[in-house]
Short mmCIF file of C-alpha atoms (C1' of nucleotides) in Angstrom, two decimals:
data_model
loop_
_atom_site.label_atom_id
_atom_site.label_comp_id
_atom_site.label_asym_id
_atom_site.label_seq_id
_atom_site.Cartn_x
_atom_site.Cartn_y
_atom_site.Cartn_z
CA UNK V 1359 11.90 23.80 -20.89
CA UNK V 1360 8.11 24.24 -19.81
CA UNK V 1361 5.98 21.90 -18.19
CA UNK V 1362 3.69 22.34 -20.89
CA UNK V 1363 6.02 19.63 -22.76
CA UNK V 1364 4.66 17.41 -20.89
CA UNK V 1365 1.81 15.57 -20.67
CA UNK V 1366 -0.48 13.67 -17.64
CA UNK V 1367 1.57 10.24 -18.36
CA UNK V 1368 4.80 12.07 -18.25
CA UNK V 1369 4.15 13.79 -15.17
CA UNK V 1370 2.97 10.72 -13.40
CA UNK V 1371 6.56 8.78 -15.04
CA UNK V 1372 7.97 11.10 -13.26
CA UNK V 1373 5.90 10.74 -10.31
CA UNK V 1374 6.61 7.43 -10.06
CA UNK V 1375 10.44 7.38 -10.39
CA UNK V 1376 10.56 10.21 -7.53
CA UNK V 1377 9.01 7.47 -5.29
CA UNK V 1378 10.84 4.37 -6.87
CA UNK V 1379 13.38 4.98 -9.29
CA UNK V 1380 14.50 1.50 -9.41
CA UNK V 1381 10.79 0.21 -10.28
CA UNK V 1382 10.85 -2.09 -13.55
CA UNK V 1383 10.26 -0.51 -16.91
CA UNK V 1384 6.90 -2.85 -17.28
CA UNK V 1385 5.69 -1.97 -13.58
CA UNK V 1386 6.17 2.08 -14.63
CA UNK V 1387 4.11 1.19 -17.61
CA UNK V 1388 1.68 -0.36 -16.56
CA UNK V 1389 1.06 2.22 -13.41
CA UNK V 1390 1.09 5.01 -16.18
CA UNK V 1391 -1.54 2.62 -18.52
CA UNK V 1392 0.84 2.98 -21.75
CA UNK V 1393 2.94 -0.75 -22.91
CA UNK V 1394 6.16 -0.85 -22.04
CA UNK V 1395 8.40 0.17 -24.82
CA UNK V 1396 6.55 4.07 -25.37
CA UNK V 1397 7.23 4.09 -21.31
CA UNK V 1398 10.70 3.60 -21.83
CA UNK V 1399 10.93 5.99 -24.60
CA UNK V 1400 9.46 8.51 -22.49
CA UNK V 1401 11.88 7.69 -19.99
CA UNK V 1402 14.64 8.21 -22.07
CA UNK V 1403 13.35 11.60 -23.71
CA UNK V 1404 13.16 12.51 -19.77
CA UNK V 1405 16.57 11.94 -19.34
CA UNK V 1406 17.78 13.45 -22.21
CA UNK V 1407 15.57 16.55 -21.81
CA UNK V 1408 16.95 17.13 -18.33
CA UNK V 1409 13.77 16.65 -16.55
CA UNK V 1410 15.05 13.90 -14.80
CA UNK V 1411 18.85 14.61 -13.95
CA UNK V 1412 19.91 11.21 -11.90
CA UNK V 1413 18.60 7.89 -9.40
CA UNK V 1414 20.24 7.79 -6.35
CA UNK V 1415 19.94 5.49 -3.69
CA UNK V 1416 18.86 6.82 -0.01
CA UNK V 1417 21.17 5.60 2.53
CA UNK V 1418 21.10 5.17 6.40
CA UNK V 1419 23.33 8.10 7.28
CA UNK V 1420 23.24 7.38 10.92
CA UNK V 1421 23.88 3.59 10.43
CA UNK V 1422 27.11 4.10 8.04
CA UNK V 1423 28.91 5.73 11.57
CA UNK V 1424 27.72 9.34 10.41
CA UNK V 1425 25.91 10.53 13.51
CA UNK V 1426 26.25 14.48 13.17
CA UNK V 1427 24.30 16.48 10.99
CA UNK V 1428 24.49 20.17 10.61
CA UNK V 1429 23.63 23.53 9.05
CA UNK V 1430 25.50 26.17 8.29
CA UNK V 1431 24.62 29.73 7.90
CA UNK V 1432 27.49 31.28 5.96
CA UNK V 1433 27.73 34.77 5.67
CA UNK V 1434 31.12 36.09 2.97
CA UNK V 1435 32.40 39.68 3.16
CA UNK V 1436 32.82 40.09 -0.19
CA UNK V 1437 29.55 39.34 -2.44
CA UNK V 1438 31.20 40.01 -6.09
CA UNK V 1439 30.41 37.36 -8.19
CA UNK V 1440 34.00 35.83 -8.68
CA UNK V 1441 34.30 35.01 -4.74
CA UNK V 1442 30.64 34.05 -4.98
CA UNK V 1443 31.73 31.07 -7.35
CA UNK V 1444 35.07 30.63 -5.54
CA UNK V 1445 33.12 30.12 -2.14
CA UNK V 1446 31.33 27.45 -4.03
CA UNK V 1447 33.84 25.37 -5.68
CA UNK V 1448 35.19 25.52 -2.38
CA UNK V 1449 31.96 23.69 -0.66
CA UNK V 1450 31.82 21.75 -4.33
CA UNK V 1451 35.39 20.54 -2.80
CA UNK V 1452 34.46 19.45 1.31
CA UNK V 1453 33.04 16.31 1.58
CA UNK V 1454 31.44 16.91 4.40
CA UNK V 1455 29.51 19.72 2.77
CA UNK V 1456 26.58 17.82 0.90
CA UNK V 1457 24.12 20.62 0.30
CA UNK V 1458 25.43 24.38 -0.48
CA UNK V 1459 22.70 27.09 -1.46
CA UNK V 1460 22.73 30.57 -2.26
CA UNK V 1461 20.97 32.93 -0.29
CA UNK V 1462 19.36 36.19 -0.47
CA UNK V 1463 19.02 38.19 2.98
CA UNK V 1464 21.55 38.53 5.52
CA UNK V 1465 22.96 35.36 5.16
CA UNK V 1466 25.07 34.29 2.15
CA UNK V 1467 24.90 30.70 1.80
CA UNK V 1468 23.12 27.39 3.94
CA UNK V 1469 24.97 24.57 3.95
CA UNK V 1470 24.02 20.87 5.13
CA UNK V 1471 26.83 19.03 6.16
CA UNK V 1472 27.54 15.77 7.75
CA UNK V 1473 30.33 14.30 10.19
CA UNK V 1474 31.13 10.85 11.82
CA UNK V 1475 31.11 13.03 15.13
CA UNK V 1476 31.27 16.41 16.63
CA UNK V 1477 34.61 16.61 17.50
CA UNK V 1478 35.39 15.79 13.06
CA UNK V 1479 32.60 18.46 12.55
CA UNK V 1480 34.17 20.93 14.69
CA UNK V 1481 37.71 20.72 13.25
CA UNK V 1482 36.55 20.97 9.89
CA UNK V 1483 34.49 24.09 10.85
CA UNK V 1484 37.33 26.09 12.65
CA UNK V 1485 40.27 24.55 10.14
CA UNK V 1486 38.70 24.92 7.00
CA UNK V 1487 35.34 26.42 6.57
CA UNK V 1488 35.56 29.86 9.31
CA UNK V 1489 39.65 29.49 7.72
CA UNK V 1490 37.99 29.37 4.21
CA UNK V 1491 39.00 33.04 2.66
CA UNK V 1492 36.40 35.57 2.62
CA UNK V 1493 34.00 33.82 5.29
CA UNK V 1494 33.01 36.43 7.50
CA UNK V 1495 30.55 34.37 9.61
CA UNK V 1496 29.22 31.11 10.51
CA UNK V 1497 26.27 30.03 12.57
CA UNK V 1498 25.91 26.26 13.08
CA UNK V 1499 22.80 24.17 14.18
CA UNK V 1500 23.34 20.64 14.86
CA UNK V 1501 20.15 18.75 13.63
CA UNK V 1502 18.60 17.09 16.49
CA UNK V 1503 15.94 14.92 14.60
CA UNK V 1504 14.79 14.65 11.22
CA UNK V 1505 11.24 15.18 11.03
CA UNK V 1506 10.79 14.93 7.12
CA UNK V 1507 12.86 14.33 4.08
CA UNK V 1508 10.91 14.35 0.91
CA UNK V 1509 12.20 14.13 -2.04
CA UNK V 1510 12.10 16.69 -5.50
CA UNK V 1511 8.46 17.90 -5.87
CA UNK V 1512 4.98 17.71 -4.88
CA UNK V 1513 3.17 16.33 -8.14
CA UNK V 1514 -0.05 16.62 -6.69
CA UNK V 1515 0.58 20.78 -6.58
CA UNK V 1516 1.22 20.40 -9.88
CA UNK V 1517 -1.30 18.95 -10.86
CA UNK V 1518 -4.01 20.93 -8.75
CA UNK V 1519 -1.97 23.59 -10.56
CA UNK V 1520 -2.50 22.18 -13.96
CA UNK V 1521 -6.53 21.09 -13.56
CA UNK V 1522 -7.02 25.12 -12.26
CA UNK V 1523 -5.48 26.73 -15.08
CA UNK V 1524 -7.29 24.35 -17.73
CA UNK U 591 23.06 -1.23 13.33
CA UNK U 592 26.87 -0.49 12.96
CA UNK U 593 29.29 -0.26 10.08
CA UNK U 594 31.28 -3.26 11.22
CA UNK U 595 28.55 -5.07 10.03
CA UNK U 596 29.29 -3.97 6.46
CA UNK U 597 32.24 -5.08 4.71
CA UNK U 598 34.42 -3.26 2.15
CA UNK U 599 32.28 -4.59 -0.54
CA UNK U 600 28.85 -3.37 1.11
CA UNK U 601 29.97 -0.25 1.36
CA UNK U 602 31.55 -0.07 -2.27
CA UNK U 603 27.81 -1.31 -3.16
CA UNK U 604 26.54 1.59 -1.15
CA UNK U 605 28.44 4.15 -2.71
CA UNK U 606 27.94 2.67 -6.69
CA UNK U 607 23.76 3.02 -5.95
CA UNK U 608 24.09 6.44 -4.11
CA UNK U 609 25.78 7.61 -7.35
CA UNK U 610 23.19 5.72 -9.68
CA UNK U 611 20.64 4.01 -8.31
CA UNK U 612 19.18 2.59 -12.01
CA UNK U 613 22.51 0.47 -12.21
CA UNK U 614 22.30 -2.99 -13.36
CA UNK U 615 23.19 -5.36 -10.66
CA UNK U 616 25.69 -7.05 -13.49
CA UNK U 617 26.87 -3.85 -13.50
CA UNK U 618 27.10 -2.90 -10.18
CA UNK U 619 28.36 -6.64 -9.38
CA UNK U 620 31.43 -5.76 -11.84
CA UNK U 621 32.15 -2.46 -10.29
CA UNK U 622 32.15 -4.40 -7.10
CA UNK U 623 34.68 -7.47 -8.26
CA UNK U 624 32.01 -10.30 -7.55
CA UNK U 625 29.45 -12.13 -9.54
CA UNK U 626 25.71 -11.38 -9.88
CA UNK U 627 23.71 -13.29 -7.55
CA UNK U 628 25.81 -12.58 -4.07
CA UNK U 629 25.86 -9.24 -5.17
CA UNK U 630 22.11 -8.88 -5.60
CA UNK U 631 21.67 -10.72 -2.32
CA UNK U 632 24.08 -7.94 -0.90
CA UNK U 633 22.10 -5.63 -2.07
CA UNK U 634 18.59 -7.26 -0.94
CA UNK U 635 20.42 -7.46 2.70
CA UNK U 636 21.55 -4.13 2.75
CA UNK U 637 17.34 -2.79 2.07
CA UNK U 638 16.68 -5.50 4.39
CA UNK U 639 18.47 -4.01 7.45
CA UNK U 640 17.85 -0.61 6.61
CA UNK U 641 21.34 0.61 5.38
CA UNK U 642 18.98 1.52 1.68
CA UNK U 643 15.78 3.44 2.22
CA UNK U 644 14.27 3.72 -1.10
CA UNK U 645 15.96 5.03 -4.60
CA UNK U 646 14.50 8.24 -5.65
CA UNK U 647 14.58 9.66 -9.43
CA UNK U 648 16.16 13.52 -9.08
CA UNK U 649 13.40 15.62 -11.24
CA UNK U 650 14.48 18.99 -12.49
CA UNK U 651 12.15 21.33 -10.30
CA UNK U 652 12.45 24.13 -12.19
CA UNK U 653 11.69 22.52 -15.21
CA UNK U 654 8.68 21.53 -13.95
CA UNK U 655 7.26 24.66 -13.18
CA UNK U 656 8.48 25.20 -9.32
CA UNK U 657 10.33 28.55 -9.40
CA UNK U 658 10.68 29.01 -5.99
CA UNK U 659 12.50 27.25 -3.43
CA UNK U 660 13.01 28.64 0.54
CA UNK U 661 14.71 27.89 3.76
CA UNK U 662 12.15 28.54 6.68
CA UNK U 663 13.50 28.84 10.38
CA UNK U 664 10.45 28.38 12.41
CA UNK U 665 10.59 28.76 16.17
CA UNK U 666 7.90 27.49 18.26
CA UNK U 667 6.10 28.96 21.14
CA UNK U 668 6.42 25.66 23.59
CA UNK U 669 9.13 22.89 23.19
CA UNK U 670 7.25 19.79 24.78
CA UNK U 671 7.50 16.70 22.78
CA UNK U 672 3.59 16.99 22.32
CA UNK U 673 4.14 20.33 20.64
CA UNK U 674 6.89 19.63 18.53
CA UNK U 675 5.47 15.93 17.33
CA UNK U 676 2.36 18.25 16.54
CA UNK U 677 4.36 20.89 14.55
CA UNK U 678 6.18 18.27 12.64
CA UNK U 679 3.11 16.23 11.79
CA UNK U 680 1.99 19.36 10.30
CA UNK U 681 5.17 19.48 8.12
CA UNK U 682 4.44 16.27 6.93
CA UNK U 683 1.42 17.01 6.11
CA UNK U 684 1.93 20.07 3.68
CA UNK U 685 3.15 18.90 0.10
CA UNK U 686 5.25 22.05 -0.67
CA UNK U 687 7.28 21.52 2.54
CA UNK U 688 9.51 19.56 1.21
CA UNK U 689 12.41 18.91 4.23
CA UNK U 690 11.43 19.50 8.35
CA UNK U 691 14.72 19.44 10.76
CA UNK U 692 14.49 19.99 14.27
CA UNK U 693 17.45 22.19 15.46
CA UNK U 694 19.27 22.57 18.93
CA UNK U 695 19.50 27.20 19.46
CA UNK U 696 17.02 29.30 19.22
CA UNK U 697 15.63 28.47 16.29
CA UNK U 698 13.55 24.91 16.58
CA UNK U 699 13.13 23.64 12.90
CA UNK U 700 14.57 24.52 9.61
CA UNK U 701 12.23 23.82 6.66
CA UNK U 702 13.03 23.60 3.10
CA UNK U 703 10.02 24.45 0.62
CA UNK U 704 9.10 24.80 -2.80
CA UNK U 705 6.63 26.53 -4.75
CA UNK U 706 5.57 27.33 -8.30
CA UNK U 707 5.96 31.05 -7.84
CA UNK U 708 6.43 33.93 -4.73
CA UNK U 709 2.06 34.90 -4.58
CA UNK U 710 1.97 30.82 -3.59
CA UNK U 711 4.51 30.68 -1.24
CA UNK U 712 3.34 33.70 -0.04
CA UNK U 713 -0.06 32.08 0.69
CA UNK U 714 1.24 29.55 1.95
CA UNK U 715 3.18 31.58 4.45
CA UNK U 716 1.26 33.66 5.73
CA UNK U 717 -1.89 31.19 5.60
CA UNK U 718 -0.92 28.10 6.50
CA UNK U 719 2.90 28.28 8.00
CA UNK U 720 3.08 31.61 10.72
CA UNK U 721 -0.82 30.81 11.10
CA UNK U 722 -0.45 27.20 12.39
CA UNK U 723 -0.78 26.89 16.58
CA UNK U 724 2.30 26.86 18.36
CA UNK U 725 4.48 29.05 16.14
CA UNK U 726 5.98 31.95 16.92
CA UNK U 727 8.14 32.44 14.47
CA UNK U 728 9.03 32.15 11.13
CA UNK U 729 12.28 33.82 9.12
CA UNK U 730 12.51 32.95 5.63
CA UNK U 731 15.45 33.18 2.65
CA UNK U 732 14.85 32.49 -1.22
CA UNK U 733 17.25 30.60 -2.57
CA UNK U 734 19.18 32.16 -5.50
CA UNK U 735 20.82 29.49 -6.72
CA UNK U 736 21.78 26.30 -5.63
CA UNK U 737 25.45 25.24 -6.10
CA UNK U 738 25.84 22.15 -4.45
CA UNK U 739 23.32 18.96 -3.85
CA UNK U 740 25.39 15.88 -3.33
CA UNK U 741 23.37 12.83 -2.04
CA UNK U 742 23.62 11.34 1.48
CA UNK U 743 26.87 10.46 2.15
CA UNK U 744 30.93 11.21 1.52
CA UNK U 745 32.03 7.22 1.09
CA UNK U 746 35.52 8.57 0.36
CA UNK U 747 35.79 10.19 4.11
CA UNK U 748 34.26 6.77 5.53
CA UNK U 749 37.09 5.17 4.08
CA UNK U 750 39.56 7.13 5.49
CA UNK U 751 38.31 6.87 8.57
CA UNK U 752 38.02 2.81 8.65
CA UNK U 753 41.41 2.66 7.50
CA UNK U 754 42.65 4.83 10.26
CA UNK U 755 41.06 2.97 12.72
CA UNK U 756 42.60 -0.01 11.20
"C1'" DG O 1406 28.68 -19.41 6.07
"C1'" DC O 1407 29.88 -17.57 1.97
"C1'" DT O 1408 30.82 -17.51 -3.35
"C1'" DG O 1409 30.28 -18.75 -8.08
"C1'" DA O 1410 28.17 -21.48 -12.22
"C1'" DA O 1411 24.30 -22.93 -14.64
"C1'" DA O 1412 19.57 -22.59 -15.86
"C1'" DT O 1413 15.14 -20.48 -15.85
"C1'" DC O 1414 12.34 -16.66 -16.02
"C1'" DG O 1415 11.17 -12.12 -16.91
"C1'" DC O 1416 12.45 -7.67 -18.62
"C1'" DC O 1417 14.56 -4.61 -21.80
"C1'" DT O 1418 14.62 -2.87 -26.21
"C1'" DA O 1419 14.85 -2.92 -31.03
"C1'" DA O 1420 11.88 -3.22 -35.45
"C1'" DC O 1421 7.58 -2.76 -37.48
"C1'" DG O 1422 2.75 -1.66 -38.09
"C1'" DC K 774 1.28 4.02 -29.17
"C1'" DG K 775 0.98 -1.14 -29.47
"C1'" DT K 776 2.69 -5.80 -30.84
"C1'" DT K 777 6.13 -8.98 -31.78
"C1'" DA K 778 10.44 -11.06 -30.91
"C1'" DG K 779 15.29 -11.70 -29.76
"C1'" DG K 780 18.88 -10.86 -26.46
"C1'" DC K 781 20.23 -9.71 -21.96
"C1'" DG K 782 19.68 -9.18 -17.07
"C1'" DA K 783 17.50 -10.84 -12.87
"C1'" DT K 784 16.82 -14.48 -9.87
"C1'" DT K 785 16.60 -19.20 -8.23
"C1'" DT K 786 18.95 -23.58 -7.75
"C1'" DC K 787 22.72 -26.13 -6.85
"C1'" DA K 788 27.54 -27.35 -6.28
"C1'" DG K 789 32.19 -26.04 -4.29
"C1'" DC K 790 35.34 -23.57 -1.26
#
DNA sequence: GCTGAAATCGCCTAACG
DNA sequence: CGTTAGGCGATTTCAGC
């Protein structure tokens, strides 16, 4: 599953669809310069090949009555791989847990989570998550601002990338 | 901006195109229980006032060639608004920085990156991140896995939470 | 005001070269 | 990959609740 699959018009596809993933099949096409039924093909083969894994719509989190955001630093006292997975079916289970990544360092796992309010965040942190078995420690930082939310990749790395190794 | 502006329907709309934001409107109107056209209009209302920011294709970054991914906790040496606007236009401004959070503790921002490999990151570090005016700073972790990335928002819990206020 | 029905227009998507 | 072409979805218009 290289990049080396793919070529300048499917790396700009996919370009594209990071920005606007519900542009037209016909207005992909013709920003790639291919007709529209190989840009749908490519599309497809995208899918399929797992390079592109789903469209999701970005929502106002503050204006649907969630005004807390937060990260958690989790730390576990046991690091054996079958509480490893256990911790994370757990966070694959909280709602309020949207992100959960593994860690190397001192800390085990960051998680992003989001609440309607502090006082919902701060029940579900002392009731379930410090509760959760095997959590050792958790440091929380409330996020005061978001400053930048990209999404997926930088294509234009890549593509620097690409031109320097050719 | 509230949710009382949104009715049941809005917000079953909201949750359908956070799960797949390439659905149909027929589709989505189904799902939904009413016909096409007010259900594209819904949806043209709910980008209007801001409850939809964009739709955004998920890419497989690994697959295309970014190996590395980080958490950076970067504290800065003053906390004036000038400084921290500064710092964050920064963020902006560097394509493998791909998130920027400002954070309440001692830590100011959390930053997640990627990278094609460690030697770039690295560089990037050392270069461009801890040498950048203002910071004083800068702890990062690899991530070794990620085990949960769940878009935006838990629908489900607003739900609940209507219908207990109800 | 909304919704829904009908009609138009444009896109999607197969088949073929 | 491009072209053609048929069917379906998107989108406007208009009537009804």
């Amino acid at each position: 599953m290289a990049t080396h699959k793919l070529d300048e018009i499917d790396r700009k596809i996919l370009a594209e669809l990071q920005e606007d993933g519900r542009m037209t099949n016909v207005e992909l096409a013709r920003r790639v310069g291919i007709s529209a039924p190989p840009c749908l093909r490519r599309v497809r083969a995208l899918e399929e090949d797992g390079y592109i894994s789903g469209y999701h719509a970005r929502v106002n989190i503050r204006a649907l009555g969630f005004e807390v955001q937060v990260f958690a630093m989790v730390g576990l006292t046991s690091q054996a791989e079958a509480d490893l997975s256990r911790f994370e079916n757990r966070c694959r289970a909280w709602p309020l847990v949207r992100e959960c990544h593994m860690l190397n360092g001192e800390v085990d796992f960051i998680l992003k989570c989001v609440a309607p309010d502090l006082s919902t965040f701060q029940t579900f942190l002392t009731e379930e998550l410090t509760a959760a078995e095997n959590v050792a420690s958790v440091k929380t930082s409330l996020v005061i601002r978001g400053a930048k939310d990209a999404p997926g990749v930088p294509f234009d790395v890549l593509e620097e990338r690409l031109a320097r190794s050719a």
